[in-house]
Amino acid sequence: MTTYNIALLAGDGIGPEVMKEAVKVLNLVEQRNPEVNFELNDVLFGAAAYFATGSAFPEETKAACDKADAILKGTIGLNHEDSKKIPVDEQPERGALLPLRRRYNTYANFRPVYLPKGLAHFSPLKESVIGEGIDIMIIRELVGGLYFGEKENGVDENGKRFVREVLEYDEDQIRQIIRVAFDVSMTRKKVLHNIHKSNVLKSSVLWNEIVEEESKNYPEVEVKNILVDAAATYLCLNPAMFDVMVMENMFGDILSDQGGGILGSLGLMPSACKGPEKSYYEPSHGSAPDIAGKGIANPYSMIGSVALMLEMSFGMEKEAKNLWAAMQSVFAKGYSTSDLSKATEANLVSTEEFGDLVCVELAKMPTA
Ligand code: IPM
Ligand code: MN
C-alpha cells in the first residue's frame, strides 16, 4: 500500500465547487485501486486565505504543501471590485500563486489543448479546420521572464510616473525547459514548435541558441521555429499543424488561453506545473466569480488536472487514461454544463452531476 499526501487548495470563486468534484473522483480512484491510499489535506489559499488569516499563502498552507507528495489547486482571485479590498501585494495572484510557483520551482507547465473530433462542436472553429481533432501540448516556462524579473515604479525627474519590468533568463533556466519539451516530443510526434520573438527580443535570441544546441541531442525531433505572433494566427487557421509547442512564461500565458479559446472554453484546459521535487496541478482558468456558487461551472479542467497528477506524480498512467476516457464519454453522450455549451441540444447538467457522471463512467472501466 502506498500513501500519497495531497494538499488541496480549493481557493476562490468556483474553486471549491470544482474541487469537490475532484475529491469525489479521487475517492473513487482510491476505491478502485486498493494499493493506493490518498491522504487529503484541505488548506486555505488565495483571497479566502487572506480574509481568514491576513495572508493569501499562510504558513499553515506552506507547511501542508511542503509535506505533500503533490498539490492540487483550484482557482484563485476575485472580481475587479472585490480585489481592491486586498492590498496589491496580497492579492491572490501576486500573494499566493506566484509564490507557490517560486517556492517549488515549478518551471515546467504542461497545458494540453485537446479536443477529439467528436467534440468539434465545442469549438468556434469550423469542422474543416479542426479536421481529425486538436491535440497540442503547450509547454510553458513558468518561473522566469517578466513574471519574476525585477520590477520598479516611481516618478522620474520630470514628474512623470514610470514603470520598469525586467525580462531575464539564464541559459540553465532555458535549457531545462527546452529539454522537457524535447523529451515530451520524443513521446509524441517528434515535431517541436519553438515559439519565439527573436526579431525583436534578445531573450529570444538566446532562447533559440539553446534550442539549436539541445536539438543536437535529439536528432529525431524536427524543430520548427515560429514567431509568437505568427503562432497565434496559425493556432486559429490550422491548429492541427502543432504537436508540442515550447515557449517562455508570458508567451505561454497568452497562447495557452488562446488554446482554450480554440477549444471553445478555458473550462477544457487542465494543467500540470512540474518542479524538480514537487509538482502542483491546476485548471488553467480563473475563479469565474460571475458564475461562482451557481453550480454550473464545468469541472473538466479540475478533474483533468487530477488525471495529470495521477500520471505525473503517482505513476498511475492507466488510471489517468481511464479518467480522460471517462470524461470524454460523458461529453460524447451529450452531457455538458451551461458554462461550456452553447449547443442547445446538449443535455445540461450541474457541476455536481457532471462529476457524478464521470464517476459512473470511470467505475465501468477495468483497472488492471
Ligand atoms: C495562468 C494565470 C496566471 C498566470 C495568473 C492568475 C497569475 O493566468 O495560470 O495562466 O498569468 O500565470
Ligand atoms: Mn493565464
CSV table of N, CA and C in Angstrom, one decimal, residues 12-92:
chain,number,residue,atom,x,y,z
A,12,ASP,N,-10.7,30.3,-4.5
A,12,ASP,CA,-11.8,31.3,-4.5
A,12,ASP,C,-12.8,31.0,-5.7
A,13,GLY,N,-13.9,31.7,-5.7
A,13,GLY,CA,-14.8,31.6,-6.8
A,13,GLY,C,-15.4,30.2,-7.0
A,14,ILE,N,-15.2,29.7,-8.2
A,14,ILE,CA,-15.7,28.4,-8.5
A,14,ILE,C,-14.8,27.3,-7.9
A,15,GLY,N,-13.6,27.7,-7.4
A,15,GLY,CA,-12.6,26.7,-6.9
A,15,GLY,C,-13.2,25.6,-6.0
A,16,PRO,N,-13.9,26.0,-4.9
A,16,PRO,CA,-14.4,25.0,-4.0
A,16,PRO,C,-15.4,24.0,-4.7
A,17,GLU,N,-16.2,24.6,-5.6
A,17,GLU,CA,-17.2,23.7,-6.3
A,17,GLU,C,-16.5,22.7,-7.2
A,18,VAL,N,-15.5,23.1,-8.0
A,18,VAL,CA,-14.9,22.1,-8.9
A,18,VAL,C,-14.0,21.2,-8.1
A,19,MET,N,-13.4,21.7,-7.0
A,19,MET,CA,-12.6,20.9,-6.1
A,19,MET,C,-13.3,19.7,-5.5
A,20,LYS,N,-14.6,20.0,-5.2
A,20,LYS,CA,-15.5,19.0,-4.6
A,20,LYS,C,-15.6,17.8,-5.5
A,21,GLU,N,-15.7,18.1,-6.8
A,21,GLU,CA,-15.8,17.0,-7.8
A,21,GLU,C,-14.5,16.3,-8.0
A,22,ALA,N,-13.4,17.0,-7.8
A,22,ALA,CA,-12.1,16.4,-7.9
A,22,ALA,C,-11.9,15.4,-6.8
A,23,VAL,N,-12.4,15.8,-5.6
A,23,VAL,CA,-12.3,14.9,-4.4
A,23,VAL,C,-13.1,13.7,-4.6
A,24,LYS,N,-14.3,13.9,-5.2
A,24,LYS,CA,-15.2,12.7,-5.5
A,24,LYS,C,-14.5,11.7,-6.3
A,25,VAL,N,-13.8,12.2,-7.4
A,25,VAL,CA,-13.1,11.3,-8.3
A,25,VAL,C,-11.9,10.6,-7.6
A,26,LEU,N,-11.2,11.4,-6.7
A,26,LEU,CA,-10.1,10.8,-6.0
A,26,LEU,C,-10.5,9.7,-5.1
A,27,ASN,N,-11.7,9.9,-4.5
A,27,ASN,CA,-12.2,8.8,-3.6
A,27,ASN,C,-12.5,7.6,-4.4
A,28,LEU,N,-13.1,7.8,-5.6
A,28,LEU,CA,-13.4,6.6,-6.4
A,28,LEU,C,-12.1,5.9,-6.9
A,29,VAL,N,-11.1,6.7,-7.3
A,29,VAL,CA,-9.8,6.1,-7.7
A,29,VAL,C,-9.2,5.3,-6.6
A,30,GLU,N,-9.3,5.8,-5.4
A,30,GLU,CA,-8.8,5.1,-4.2
A,30,GLU,C,-9.5,3.8,-4.0
A,31,GLN,N,-10.8,3.8,-4.1
A,31,GLN,CA,-11.6,2.6,-4.0
A,31,GLN,C,-11.2,1.5,-5.0
A,32,ARG,N,-11.0,2.0,-6.3
A,32,ARG,CA,-10.7,1.1,-7.4
A,32,ARG,C,-9.3,0.6,-7.4
A,33,ASN,N,-8.4,1.3,-6.7
A,33,ASN,CA,-7.0,0.9,-6.7
A,33,ASN,C,-6.6,0.6,-5.2
A,34,PRO,N,-6.8,-0.6,-4.7
A,34,PRO,CA,-6.6,-0.9,-3.3
A,34,PRO,C,-5.1,-0.7,-2.9
A,35,GLU,N,-4.2,-0.6,-3.8
A,35,GLU,CA,-2.8,-0.5,-3.4
A,35,GLU,C,-2.5,1.0,-3.1
A,36,VAL,N,-3.4,1.9,-3.4
A,36,VAL,CA,-3.1,3.3,-3.1
A,36,VAL,C,-4.1,3.9,-2.1
A,37,ASN,N,-3.5,4.8,-1.3
A,37,ASN,CA,-4.3,5.5,-0.3
A,37,ASN,C,-4.0,7.0,-0.4
A,38,PHE,N,-5.1,7.8,-0.5
A,38,PHE,CA,-4.8,9.2,-0.6
A,38,PHE,C,-5.2,9.9,0.7
A,39,GLU,N,-4.2,10.7,1.2
A,39,GLU,CA,-4.4,11.4,2.4
A,39,GLU,C,-4.7,12.9,2.0
A,40,LEU,N,-5.9,13.3,2.1
A,40,LEU,CA,-6.2,14.6,1.6
A,40,LEU,C,-6.2,15.7,2.7
A,41,ASN,N,-5.6,16.8,2.4
A,41,ASN,CA,-5.4,17.8,3.4
A,41,ASN,C,-5.9,19.2,2.8
A,42,ASP,N,-7.0,19.6,3.3
A,42,ASP,CA,-7.7,20.8,2.8
A,42,ASP,C,-7.1,22.0,3.5
A,43,VAL,N,-6.5,23.0,2.7
A,43,VAL,CA,-6.0,24.2,3.3
A,43,VAL,C,-6.4,25.4,2.6
A,44,LEU,N,-6.2,26.5,3.3
A,44,LEU,CA,-6.7,27.8,2.7
A,44,LEU,C,-5.6,28.4,1.8
A,45,PHE,N,-6.1,29.1,0.7
A,45,PHE,CA,-5.2,29.6,-0.3
A,45,PHE,C,-6.0,30.7,-1.0
A,46,GLY,N,-5.3,31.8,-1.4
A,46,GLY,CA,-5.9,32.9,-2.2
A,46,GLY,C,-6.7,33.9,-1.3
A,47,ALA,N,-7.7,34.5,-1.9
A,47,ALA,CA,-8.4,35.5,-1.2
A,47,ALA,C,-9.1,35.0,0.0
A,48,ALA,N,-9.6,33.8,-0.1
A,48,ALA,CA,-10.2,33.1,1.1
A,48,ALA,C,-9.3,33.1,2.2
A,49,ALA,N,-8.0,32.7,1.9
A,49,ALA,CA,-7.0,32.7,3.0
A,49,ALA,C,-6.7,34.0,3.5
A,50,TYR,N,-6.6,35.0,2.6
A,50,TYR,CA,-6.3,36.4,3.1
A,50,TYR,C,-7.4,36.9,4.1
A,51,PHE,N,-8.6,36.7,3.7
A,51,PHE,CA,-9.7,37.2,4.6
A,51,PHE,C,-9.7,36.4,6.0
A,52,ALA,N,-9.3,35.2,5.9
A,52,ALA,CA,-9.3,34.4,7.2
A,52,ALA,C,-8.1,34.6,8.0
A,53,THR,N,-6.9,34.9,7.4
A,53,THR,CA,-5.7,34.9,8.2
A,53,THR,C,-4.8,36.1,8.0
A,54,GLY,N,-5.2,37.0,7.0
A,54,GLY,CA,-4.3,38.1,6.7
A,54,GLY,C,-3.2,37.8,5.7
A,55,SER,N,-3.1,36.5,5.3
A,55,SER,CA,-2.1,36.2,4.2
A,55,SER,C,-2.8,35.3,3.2
A,56,ALA,N,-2.4,35.6,1.9
A,56,ALA,CA,-3.0,34.8,0.8
A,56,ALA,C,-2.4,33.4,0.7
A,57,PHE,N,-1.2,33.2,1.3
A,57,PHE,CA,-0.5,32.0,1.3
A,57,PHE,C,0.1,31.8,2.7
A,58,PRO,N,-0.8,31.4,3.6
A,58,PRO,CA,-0.5,31.3,5.1
A,58,PRO,C,0.6,30.2,5.4
A,59,GLU,N,1.2,30.4,6.5
A,59,GLU,CA,2.3,29.5,6.9
A,59,GLU,C,1.8,28.0,7.0
A,60,GLU,N,0.6,27.9,7.5
A,60,GLU,CA,0.0,26.6,7.6
A,60,GLU,C,-0.2,25.9,6.3
A,61,THR,N,-0.6,26.7,5.3
A,61,THR,CA,-0.7,26.2,3.9
A,61,THR,C,0.7,25.8,3.3
A,62,LYS,N,1.7,26.6,3.6
A,62,LYS,CA,3.0,26.3,3.1
A,62,LYS,C,3.5,25.0,3.7
A,63,ALA,N,3.2,24.8,5.1
A,63,ALA,CA,3.6,23.6,5.7
A,63,ALA,C,2.9,22.4,5.1
A,64,ALA,N,1.6,22.5,4.8
A,64,ALA,CA,0.9,21.4,4.2
A,64,ALA,C,1.4,21.1,2.8
A,65,CYS,N,1.8,22.1,2.1
A,65,CYS,CA,2.3,21.9,0.7
A,65,CYS,C,3.7,21.3,0.8
A,66,ASP,N,4.5,21.7,1.8
A,66,ASP,CA,5.9,21.2,1.9
A,66,ASP,C,5.9,19.7,2.2
A,67,LYS,N,4.9,19.3,3.0
A,67,LYS,CA,4.9,17.8,3.3
A,67,LYS,C,4.1,17.0,2.3
A,68,ALA,N,3.4,17.6,1.4
A,68,ALA,CA,2.6,16.9,0.4
A,68,ALA,C,3.4,16.2,-0.7
A,69,ASP,N,2.9,15.1,-1.2
A,69,ASP,CA,3.5,14.5,-2.3
A,69,ASP,C,3.1,15.2,-3.6
A,70,ALA,N,2.0,15.8,-3.6
A,70,ALA,CA,1.5,16.6,-4.7
A,70,ALA,C,0.5,17.6,-4.2
A,71,ILE,N,0.4,18.7,-5.0
A,71,ILE,CA,-0.6,19.8,-4.6
A,71,ILE,C,-1.6,19.9,-5.7
A,72,LEU,N,-2.9,19.9,-5.2
A,72,LEU,CA,-4.0,20.1,-6.2
A,72,LEU,C,-4.6,21.4,-5.9
A,73,LYS,N,-4.6,22.3,-6.9
A,73,LYS,CA,-5.1,23.7,-6.6
A,73,LYS,C,-6.3,23.9,-7.5
A,74,GLY,N,-7.3,24.6,-6.9
A,74,GLY,CA,-8.5,25.0,-7.6
A,74,GLY,C,-8.2,26.3,-8.3
A,75,THR,N,-9.0,27.3,-8.0
A,75,THR,CA,-8.8,28.6,-8.7
A,75,THR,C,-8.8,29.7,-7.7
A,76,ILE,N,-8.1,30.8,-8.0
A,76,ILE,CA,-8.0,31.9,-7.1
A,76,ILE,C,-8.4,33.2,-7.8
A,77,GLY,N,-8.7,34.2,-7.0
A,77,GLY,CA,-8.9,35.6,-7.5
A,77,GLY,C,-10.4,36.0,-7.3
A,78,LEU,N,-10.5,37.3,-7.2
A,78,LEU,CA,-11.8,37.9,-7.0
A,78,LEU,C,-12.2,38.8,-8.2
A,79,ASN,N,-13.4,39.3,-8.3
A,79,ASN,CA,-13.7,40.2,-9.4
A,79,ASN,C,-13.0,41.5,-9.1
A,80,HIS,N,-13.0,42.3,-10.1
A,80,HIS,CA,-12.2,43.6,-10.1
A,80,HIS,C,-12.4,44.4,-8.9
A,81,GLU,N,-13.7,44.6,-8.6
A,81,GLU,CA,-14.1,45.5,-7.4
A,81,GLU,C,-13.6,44.9,-6.1
A,82,ASP,N,-13.9,43.6,-5.9
A,82,ASP,CA,-13.6,42.9,-4.6
A,82,ASP,C,-12.1,42.8,-4.4
A,83,SER,N,-11.4,42.7,-5.5
A,83,SER,CA,-9.9,42.7,-5.4
A,83,SER,C,-9.3,43.9,-4.7
A,84,LYS,N,-10.0,45.0,-4.9
A,84,LYS,CA,-9.5,46.2,-4.3
A,84,LYS,C,-9.5,46.2,-2.7
A,85,LYS,N,-10.3,45.2,-2.2
A,85,LYS,CA,-10.3,45.1,-0.7
A,85,LYS,C,-9.1,44.5,-0.1
A,86,ILE,N,-8.2,44.0,-1.0
A,86,ILE,CA,-7.0,43.3,-0.6
A,86,ILE,C,-5.8,44.2,-1.1
A,87,PRO,N,-4.8,44.4,-0.2
A,87,PRO,CA,-3.6,45.2,-0.6
A,87,PRO,C,-2.9,44.5,-1.8
A,88,VAL,N,-2.4,45.3,-2.7
A,88,VAL,CA,-1.9,44.8,-4.0
A,88,VAL,C,-1.0,43.6,-3.8
A,89,ASP,N,-0.1,43.6,-2.9
A,89,ASP,CA,0.9,42.5,-2.8
A,89,ASP,C,0.3,41.3,-2.2
A,90,GLU,N,-0.9,41.4,-1.6
A,90,GLU,CA,-1.5,40.2,-1.0
A,90,GLU,C,-2.6,39.7,-1.9
A,91,GLN,N,-2.9,40.4,-3.0
A,91,GLN,CA,-3.9,39.9,-4.0
A,91,GLN,C,-3.4,38.5,-4.4
A,92,PRO,N,-4.4,37.6,-4.6
A,92,PRO,CA,-4.1,36.2,-4.7
A,92,PRO,C,-3.0,35.8,-5.8
